[in-house]
PDB file of C-alpha atoms in Angstrom:
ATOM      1  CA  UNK O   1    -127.735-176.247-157.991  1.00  0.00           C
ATOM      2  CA  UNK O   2    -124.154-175.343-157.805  1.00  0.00           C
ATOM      3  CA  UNK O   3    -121.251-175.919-155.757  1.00  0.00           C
ATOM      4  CA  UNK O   4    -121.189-173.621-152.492  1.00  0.00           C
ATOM      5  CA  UNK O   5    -117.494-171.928-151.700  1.00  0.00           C
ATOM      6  CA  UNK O   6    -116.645-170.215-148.763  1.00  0.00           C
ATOM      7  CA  UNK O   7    -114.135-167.631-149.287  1.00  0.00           C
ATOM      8  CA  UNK O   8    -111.567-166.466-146.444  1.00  0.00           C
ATOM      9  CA  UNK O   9    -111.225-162.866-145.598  1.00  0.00           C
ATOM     10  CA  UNK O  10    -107.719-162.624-147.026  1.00  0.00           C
ATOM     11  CA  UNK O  11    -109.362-163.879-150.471  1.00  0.00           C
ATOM     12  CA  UNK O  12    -112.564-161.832-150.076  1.00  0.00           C
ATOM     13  CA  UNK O  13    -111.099-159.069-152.134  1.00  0.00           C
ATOM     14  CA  UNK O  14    -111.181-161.042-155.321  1.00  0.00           C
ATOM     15  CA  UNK O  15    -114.865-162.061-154.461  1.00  0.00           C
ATOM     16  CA  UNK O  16    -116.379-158.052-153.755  1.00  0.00           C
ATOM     17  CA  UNK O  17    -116.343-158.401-150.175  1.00  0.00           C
ATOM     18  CA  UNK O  18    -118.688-162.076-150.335  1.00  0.00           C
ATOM     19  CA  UNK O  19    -117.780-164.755-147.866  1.00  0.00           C
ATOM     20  CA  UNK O  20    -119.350-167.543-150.119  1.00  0.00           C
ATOM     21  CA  UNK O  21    -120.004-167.627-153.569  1.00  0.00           C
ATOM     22  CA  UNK O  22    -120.725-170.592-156.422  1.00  0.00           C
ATOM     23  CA  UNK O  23    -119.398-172.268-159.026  1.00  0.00           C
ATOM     24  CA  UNK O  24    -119.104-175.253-160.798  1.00  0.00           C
ATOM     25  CA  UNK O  25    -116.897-178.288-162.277  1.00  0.00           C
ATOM     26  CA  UNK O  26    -116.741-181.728-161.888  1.00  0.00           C
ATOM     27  CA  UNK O  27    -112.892-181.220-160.795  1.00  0.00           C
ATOM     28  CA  UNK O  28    -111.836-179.169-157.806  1.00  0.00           C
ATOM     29  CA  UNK O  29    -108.917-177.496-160.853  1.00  0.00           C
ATOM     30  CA  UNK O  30    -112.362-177.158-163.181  1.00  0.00           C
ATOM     31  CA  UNK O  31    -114.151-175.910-160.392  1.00  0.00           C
ATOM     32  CA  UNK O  32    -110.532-173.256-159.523  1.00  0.00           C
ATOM     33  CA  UNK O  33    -111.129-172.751-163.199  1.00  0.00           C
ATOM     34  CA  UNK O  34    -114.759-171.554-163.187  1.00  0.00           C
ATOM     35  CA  UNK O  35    -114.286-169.574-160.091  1.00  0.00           C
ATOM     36  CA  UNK O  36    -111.133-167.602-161.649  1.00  0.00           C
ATOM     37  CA  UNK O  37    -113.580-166.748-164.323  1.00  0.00           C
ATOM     38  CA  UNK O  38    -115.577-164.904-162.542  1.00  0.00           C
ATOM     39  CA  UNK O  39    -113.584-163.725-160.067  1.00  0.00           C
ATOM     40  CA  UNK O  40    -110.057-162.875-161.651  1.00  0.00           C
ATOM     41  CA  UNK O  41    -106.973-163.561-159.386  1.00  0.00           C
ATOM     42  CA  UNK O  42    -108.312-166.236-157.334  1.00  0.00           C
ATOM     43  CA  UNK O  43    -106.657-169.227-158.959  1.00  0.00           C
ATOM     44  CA  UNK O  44    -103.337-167.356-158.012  1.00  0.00           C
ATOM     45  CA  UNK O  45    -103.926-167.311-154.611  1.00  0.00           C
ATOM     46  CA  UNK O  46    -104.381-170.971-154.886  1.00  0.00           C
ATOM     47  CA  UNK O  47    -102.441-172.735-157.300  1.00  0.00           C
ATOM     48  CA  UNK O  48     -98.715-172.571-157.993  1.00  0.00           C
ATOM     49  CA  UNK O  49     -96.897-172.042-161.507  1.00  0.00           C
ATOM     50  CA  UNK O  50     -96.550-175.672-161.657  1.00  0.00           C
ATOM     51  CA  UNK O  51    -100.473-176.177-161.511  1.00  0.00           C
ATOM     52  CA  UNK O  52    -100.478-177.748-158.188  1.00  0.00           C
ATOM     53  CA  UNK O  53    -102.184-176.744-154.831  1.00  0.00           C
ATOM     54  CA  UNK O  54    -100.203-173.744-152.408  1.00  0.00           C
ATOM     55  CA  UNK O  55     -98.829-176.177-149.967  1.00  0.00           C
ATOM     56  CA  UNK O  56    -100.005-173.358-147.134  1.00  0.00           C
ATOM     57  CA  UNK O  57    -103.537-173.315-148.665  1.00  0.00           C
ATOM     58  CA  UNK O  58    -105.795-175.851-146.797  1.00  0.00           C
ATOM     59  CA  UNK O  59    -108.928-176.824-149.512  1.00  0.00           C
ATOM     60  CA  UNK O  60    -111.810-178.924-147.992  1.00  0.00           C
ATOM     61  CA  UNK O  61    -114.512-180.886-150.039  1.00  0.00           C
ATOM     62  CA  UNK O  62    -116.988-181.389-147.303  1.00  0.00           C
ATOM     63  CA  UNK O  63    -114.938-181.909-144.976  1.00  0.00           C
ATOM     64  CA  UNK O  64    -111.969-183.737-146.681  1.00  0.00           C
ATOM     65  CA  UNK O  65    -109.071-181.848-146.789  1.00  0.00           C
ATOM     66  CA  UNK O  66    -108.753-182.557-150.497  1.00  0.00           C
ATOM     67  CA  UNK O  67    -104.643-183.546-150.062  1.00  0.00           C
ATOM     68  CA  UNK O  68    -105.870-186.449-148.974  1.00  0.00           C
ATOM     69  CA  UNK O  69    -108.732-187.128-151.861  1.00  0.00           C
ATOM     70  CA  UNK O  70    -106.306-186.563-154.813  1.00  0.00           C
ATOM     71  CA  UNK O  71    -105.996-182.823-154.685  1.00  0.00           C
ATOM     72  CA  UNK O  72    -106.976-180.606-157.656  1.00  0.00           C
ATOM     73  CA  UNK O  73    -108.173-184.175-158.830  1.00  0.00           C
ATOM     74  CA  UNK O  74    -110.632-184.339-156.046  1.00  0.00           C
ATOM     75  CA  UNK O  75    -113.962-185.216-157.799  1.00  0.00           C
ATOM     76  CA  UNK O  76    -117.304-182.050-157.151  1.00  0.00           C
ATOM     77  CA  UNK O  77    -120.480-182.212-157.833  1.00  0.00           C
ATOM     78  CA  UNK O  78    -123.666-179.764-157.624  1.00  0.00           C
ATOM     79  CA  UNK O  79    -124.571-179.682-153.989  1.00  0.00           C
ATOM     80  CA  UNK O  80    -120.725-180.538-152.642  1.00  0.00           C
ATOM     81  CA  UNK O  81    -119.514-177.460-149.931  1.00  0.00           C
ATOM     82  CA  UNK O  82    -116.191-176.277-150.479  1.00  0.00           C
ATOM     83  CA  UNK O  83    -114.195-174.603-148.269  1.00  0.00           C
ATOM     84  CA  UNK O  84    -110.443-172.584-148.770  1.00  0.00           C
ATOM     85  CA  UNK O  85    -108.357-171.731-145.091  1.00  0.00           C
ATOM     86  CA  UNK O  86    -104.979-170.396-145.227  1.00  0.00           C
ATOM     87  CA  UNK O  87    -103.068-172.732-143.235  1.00  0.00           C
ATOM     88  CA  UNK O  88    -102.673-170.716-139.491  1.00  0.00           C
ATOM     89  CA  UNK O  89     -98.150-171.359-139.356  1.00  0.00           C
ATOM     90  CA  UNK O  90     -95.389-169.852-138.988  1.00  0.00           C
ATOM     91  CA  UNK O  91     -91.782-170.884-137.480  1.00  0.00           C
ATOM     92  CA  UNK O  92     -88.461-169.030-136.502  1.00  0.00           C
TER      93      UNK O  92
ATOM     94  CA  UNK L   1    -103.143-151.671-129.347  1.00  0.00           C
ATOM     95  CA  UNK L   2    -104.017-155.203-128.010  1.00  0.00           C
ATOM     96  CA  UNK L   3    -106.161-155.256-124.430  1.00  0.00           C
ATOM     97  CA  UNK L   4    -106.469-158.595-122.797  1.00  0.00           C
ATOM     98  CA  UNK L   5    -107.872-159.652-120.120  1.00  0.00           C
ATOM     99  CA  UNK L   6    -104.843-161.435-117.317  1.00  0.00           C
ATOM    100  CA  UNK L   7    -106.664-165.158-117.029  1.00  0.00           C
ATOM    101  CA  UNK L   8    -106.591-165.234-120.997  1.00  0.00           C
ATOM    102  CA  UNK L   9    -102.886-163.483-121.023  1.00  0.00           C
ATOM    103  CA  UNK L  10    -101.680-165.859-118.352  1.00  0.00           C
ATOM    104  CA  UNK L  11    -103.429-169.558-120.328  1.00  0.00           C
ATOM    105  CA  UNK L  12    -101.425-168.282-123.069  1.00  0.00           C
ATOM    106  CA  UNK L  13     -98.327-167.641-121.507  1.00  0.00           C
ATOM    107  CA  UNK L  14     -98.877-171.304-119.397  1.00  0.00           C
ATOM    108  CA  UNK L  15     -99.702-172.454-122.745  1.00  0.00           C
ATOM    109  CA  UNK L  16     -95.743-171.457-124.213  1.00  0.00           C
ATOM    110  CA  UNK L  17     -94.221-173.081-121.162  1.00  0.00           C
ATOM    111  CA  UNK L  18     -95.703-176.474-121.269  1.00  0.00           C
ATOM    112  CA  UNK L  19     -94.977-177.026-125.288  1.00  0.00           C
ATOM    113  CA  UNK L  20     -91.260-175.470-124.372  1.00  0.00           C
ATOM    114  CA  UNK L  21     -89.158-176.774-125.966  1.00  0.00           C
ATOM    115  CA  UNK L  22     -91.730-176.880-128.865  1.00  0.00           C
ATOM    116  CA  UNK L  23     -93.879-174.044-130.241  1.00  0.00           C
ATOM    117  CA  UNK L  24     -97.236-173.481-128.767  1.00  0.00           C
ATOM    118  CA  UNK L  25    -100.040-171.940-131.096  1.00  0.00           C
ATOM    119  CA  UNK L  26    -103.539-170.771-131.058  1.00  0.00           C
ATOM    120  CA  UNK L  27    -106.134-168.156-131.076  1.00  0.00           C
ATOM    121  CA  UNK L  28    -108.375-166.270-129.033  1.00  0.00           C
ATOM    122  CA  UNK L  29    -111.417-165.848-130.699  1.00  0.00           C
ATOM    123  CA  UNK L  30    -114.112-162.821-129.762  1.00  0.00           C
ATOM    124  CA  UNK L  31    -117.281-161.524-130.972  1.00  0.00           C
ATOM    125  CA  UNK L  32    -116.820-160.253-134.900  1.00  0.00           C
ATOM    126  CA  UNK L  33    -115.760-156.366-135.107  1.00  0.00           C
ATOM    127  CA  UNK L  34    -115.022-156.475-131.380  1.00  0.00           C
ATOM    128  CA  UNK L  35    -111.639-156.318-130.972  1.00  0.00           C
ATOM    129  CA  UNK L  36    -112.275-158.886-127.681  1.00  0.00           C
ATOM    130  CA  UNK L  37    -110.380-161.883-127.391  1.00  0.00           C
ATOM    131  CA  UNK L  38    -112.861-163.632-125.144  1.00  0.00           C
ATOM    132  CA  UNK L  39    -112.486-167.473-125.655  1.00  0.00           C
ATOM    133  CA  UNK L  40    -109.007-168.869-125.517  1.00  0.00           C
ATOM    134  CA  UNK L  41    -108.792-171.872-128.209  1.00  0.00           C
ATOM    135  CA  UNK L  42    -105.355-173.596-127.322  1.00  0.00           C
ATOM    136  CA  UNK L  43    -104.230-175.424-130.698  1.00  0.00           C
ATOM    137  CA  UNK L  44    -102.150-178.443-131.385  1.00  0.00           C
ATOM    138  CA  UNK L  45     -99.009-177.856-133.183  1.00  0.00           C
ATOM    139  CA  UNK L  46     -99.176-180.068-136.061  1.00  0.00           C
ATOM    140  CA  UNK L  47     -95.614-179.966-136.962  1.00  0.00           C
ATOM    141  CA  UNK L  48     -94.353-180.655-133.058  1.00  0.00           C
ATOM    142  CA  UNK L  49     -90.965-178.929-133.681  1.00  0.00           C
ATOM    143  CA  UNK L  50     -88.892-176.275-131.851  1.00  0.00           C
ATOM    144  CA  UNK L  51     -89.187-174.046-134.944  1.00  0.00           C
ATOM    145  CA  UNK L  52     -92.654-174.143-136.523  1.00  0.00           C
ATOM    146  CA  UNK L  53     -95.667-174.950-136.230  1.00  0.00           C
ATOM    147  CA  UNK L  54     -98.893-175.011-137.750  1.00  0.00           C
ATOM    148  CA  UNK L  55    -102.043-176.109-136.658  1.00  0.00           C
ATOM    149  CA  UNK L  56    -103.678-179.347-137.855  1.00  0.00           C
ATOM    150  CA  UNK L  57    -105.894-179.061-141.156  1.00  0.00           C
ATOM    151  CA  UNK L  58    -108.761-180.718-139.697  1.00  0.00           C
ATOM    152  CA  UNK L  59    -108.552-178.813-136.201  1.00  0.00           C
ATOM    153  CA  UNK L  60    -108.339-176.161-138.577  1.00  0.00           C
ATOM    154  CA  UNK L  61    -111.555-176.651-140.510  1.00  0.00           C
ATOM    155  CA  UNK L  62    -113.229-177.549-137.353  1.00  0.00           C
ATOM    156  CA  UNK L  63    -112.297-173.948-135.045  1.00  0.00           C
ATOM    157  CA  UNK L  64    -113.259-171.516-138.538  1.00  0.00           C
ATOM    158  CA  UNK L  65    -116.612-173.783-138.646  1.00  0.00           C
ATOM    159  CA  UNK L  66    -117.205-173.308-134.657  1.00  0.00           C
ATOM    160  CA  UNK L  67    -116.165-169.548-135.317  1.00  0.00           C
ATOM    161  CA  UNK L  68    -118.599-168.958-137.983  1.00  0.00           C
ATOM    162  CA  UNK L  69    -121.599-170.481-135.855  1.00  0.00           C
ATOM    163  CA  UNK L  70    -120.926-168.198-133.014  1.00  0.00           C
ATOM    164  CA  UNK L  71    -120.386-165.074-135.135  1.00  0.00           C
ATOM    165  CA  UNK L  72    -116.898-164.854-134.092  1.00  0.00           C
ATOM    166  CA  UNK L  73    -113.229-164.064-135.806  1.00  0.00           C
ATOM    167  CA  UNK L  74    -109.623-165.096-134.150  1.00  0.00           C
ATOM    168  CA  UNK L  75    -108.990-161.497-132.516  1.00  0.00           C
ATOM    169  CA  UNK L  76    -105.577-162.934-131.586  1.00  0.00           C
ATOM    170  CA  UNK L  77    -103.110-165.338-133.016  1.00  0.00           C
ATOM    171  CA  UNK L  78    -100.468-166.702-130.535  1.00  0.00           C
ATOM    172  CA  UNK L  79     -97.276-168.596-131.011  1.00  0.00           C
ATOM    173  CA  UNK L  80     -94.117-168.966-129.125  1.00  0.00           C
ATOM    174  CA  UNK L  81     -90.439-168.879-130.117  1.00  0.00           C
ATOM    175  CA  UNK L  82     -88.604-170.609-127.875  1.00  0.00           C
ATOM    176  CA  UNK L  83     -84.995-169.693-128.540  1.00  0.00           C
ATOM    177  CA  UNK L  84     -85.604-166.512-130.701  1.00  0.00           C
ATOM    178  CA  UNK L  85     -87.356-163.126-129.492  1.00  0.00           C
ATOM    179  CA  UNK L  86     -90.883-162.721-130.009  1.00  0.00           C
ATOM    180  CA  UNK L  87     -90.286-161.001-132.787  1.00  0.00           C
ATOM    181  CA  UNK L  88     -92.124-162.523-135.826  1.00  0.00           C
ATOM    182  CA  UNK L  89     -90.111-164.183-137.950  1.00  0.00           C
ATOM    183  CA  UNK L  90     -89.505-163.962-142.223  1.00  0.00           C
ATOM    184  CA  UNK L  91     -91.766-166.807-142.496  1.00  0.00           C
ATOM    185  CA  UNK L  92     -94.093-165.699-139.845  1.00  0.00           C
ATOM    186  CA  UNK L  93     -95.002-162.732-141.630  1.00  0.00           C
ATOM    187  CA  UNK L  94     -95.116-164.692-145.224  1.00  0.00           C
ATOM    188  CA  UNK L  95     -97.725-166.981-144.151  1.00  0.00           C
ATOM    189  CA  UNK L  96     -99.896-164.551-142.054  1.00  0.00           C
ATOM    190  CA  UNK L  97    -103.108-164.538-143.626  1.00  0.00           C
ATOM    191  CA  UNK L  98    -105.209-162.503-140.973  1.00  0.00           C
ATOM    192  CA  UNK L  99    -105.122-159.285-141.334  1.00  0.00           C
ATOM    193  CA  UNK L 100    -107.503-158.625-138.577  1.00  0.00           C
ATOM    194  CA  UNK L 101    -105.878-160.066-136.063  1.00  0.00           C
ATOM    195  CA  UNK L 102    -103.710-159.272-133.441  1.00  0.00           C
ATOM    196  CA  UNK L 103     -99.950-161.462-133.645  1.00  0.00           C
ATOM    197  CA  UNK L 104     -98.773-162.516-130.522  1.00  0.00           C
ATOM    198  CA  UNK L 105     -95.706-163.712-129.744  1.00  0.00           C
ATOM    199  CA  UNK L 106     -94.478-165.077-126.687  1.00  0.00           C
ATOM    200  CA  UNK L 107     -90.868-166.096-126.535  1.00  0.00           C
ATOM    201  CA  UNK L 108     -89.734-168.687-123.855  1.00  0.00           C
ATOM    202  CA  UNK L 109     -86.392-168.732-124.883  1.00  0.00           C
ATOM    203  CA  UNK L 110     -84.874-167.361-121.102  1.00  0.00           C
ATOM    204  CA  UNK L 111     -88.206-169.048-118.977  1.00  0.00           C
ATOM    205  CA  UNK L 112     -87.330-171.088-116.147  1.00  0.00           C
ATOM    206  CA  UNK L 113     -90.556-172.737-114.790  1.00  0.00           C
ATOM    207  CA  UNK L 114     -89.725-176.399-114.783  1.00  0.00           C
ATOM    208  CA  UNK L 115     -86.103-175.447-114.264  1.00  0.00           C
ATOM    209  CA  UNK L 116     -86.416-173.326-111.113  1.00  0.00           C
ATOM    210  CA  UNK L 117     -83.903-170.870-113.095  1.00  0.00           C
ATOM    211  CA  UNK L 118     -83.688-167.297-111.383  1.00  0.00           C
ATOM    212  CA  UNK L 119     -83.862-166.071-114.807  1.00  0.00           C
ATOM    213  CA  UNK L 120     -87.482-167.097-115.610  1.00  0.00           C
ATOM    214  CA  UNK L 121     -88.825-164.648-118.239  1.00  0.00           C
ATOM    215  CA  UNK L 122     -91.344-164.773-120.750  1.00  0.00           C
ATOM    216  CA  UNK L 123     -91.657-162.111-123.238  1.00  0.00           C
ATOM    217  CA  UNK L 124     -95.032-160.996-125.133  1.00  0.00           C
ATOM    218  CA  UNK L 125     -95.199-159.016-127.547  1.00  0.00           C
ATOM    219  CA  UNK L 126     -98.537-158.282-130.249  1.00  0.00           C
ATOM    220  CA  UNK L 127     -98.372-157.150-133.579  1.00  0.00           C
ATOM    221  CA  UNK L 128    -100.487-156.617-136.894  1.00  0.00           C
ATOM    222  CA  UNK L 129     -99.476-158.631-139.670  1.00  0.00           C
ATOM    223  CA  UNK L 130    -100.752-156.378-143.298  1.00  0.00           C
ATOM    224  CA  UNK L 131     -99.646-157.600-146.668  1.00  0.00           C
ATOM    225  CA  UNK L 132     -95.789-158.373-145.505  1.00  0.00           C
ATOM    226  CA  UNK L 133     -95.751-155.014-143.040  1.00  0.00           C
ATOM    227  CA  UNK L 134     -95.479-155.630-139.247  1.00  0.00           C
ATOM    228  CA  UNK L 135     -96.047-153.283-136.430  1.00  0.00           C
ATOM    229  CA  UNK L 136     -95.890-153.595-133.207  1.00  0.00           C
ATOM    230  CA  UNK L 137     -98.630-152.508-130.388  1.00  0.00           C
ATOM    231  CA  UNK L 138     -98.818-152.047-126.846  1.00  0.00           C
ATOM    232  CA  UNK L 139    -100.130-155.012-124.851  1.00  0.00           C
ATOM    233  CA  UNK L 140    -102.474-153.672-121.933  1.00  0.00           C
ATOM    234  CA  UNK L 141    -103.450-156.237-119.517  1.00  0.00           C
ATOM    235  CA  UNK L 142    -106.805-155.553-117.971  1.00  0.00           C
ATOM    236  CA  UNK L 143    -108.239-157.328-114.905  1.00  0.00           C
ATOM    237  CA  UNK L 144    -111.271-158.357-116.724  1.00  0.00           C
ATOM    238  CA  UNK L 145    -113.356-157.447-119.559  1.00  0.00           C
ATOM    239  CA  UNK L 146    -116.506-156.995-116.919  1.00  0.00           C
ATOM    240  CA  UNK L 147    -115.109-153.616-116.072  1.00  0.00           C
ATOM    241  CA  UNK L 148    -114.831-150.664-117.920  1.00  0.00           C
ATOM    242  CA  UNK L 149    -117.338-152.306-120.544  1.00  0.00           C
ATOM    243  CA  UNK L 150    -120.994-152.973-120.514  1.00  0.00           C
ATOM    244  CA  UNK L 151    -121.440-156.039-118.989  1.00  0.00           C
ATOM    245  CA  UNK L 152    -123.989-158.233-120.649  1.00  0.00           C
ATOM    246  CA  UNK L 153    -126.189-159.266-117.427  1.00  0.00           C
ATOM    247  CA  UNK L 154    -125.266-159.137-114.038  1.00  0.00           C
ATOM    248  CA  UNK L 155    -127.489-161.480-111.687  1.00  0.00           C
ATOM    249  CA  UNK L 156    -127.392-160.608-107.862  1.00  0.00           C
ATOM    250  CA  UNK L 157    -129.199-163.130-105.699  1.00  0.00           C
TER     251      UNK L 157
END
């Protein structure tokens, strides 16, 4: 068992194209961690310099939008369904 | 170039006037590698302000999840300016993240509906959004999607 993430299409060319792919952590930053790993350049896309989550990056844990669960803090386990949305915004 | 159908082009536009003087935002979503924007998904603007707007994460999560089950993708974005031109804007462009999608961008800044102004205008305007580039297309307003494409079944009784 692993942990199931679904990729957006802005992402998807870090991941070859895939819409989901797997990894693993007991941390949603161990989990960034793992994924980065295998697919170099993704942790970029989600975390800031200062190791904290793009604020226009929306990261659910099942459905918990993880700003509300503590973040990169947020607790995973085998089986949890992750999924990354750029936030849809904009203003003049 | 964008083609819409009028009943979808006009719930959008309706859509900018009723939020005026607040943005309006949200997507028209169509089969995947159509290019149809078929169902109009009117979104709530999470940050209720005259100059932004984003949708709600949850609404968010919920409309990609209702996507994915149908096999569609957000064929067009829509927001409105509402005292700029539709035109998008530095941070517009900076946080598009569709590149597949068609920007629209209706500006209410000279509309008149609930004022009974002479002046009433609304201006739309579609672009594509690429890694920071914009360009603009041509809009073209079609009756209805029925004609001038296959339609699926037709039922006379």
């Amino acid at each position: 068992m692993a942990i199931e993430v679904r990729i957006p299409t802005i992402l998807r060319t870090h991941t070859g194209g895939s819409k989901t792919v797997e990894g693993s952590g007991d941390t949603l930053g161990a989990l960034v961690d793992d994924l980065d790993a295998k697919h170099p350049g993704l942790k970029n896309r989600l975390v800031t310099d200062e190791g904290t989550l793009h604020r226009f990056v929306n990261v659910y844990v099942n459905d918990e939008d993880v700003r509300f669960t503590g973040a990169l803090d947020t607790q995973v386990k085998d089986g949890d369904s992750v999924t990354i949305l750029p936030a849809v915004a904009g203003g003049c | 170039m964008l083609r819409i159908d009028r009943a979808t082009y006009d719930a959008i536009v309706a859509h900018a006037r009723e939020d005026h003087p607040d943005e309006a935002c949200g997507v028209v979503a169509g089969p995947e590698g159509s290019d149809r924007p078929e169902r109009f998904v009117p979104m709530l603007n999470a940050a209720r302000s005259p100059t932004f707007y984003e949708f709600d994460s949850g609404d968010l999560l919920t409309l990609y999840r209702e996507m994915d089950d149908r096999d569609e993708e957000p064929v067009v974005i829509y927001h409105s300016h509402t005292a700029t031109e539709a035109y998008p804007s530095r941070t517009d462009i900076g946080l598009a993240a569709e590149p597949n999608a068609h920007y629209v961008l209706v500006s209410t800044r000279q509309h008149g509906a609930e004022t009974g102004l002479v002046d009433d205008e609304v201006e739309f305007r579609s672009f594509r959004i690429v890694e920071g580039q914009v360009t603009e297309e041509e809009v073209e307003v079609v009756e209805s999607f029925l004609f001038g494409h296959s339609p699926t079944t037709v039922v006379y009784d």
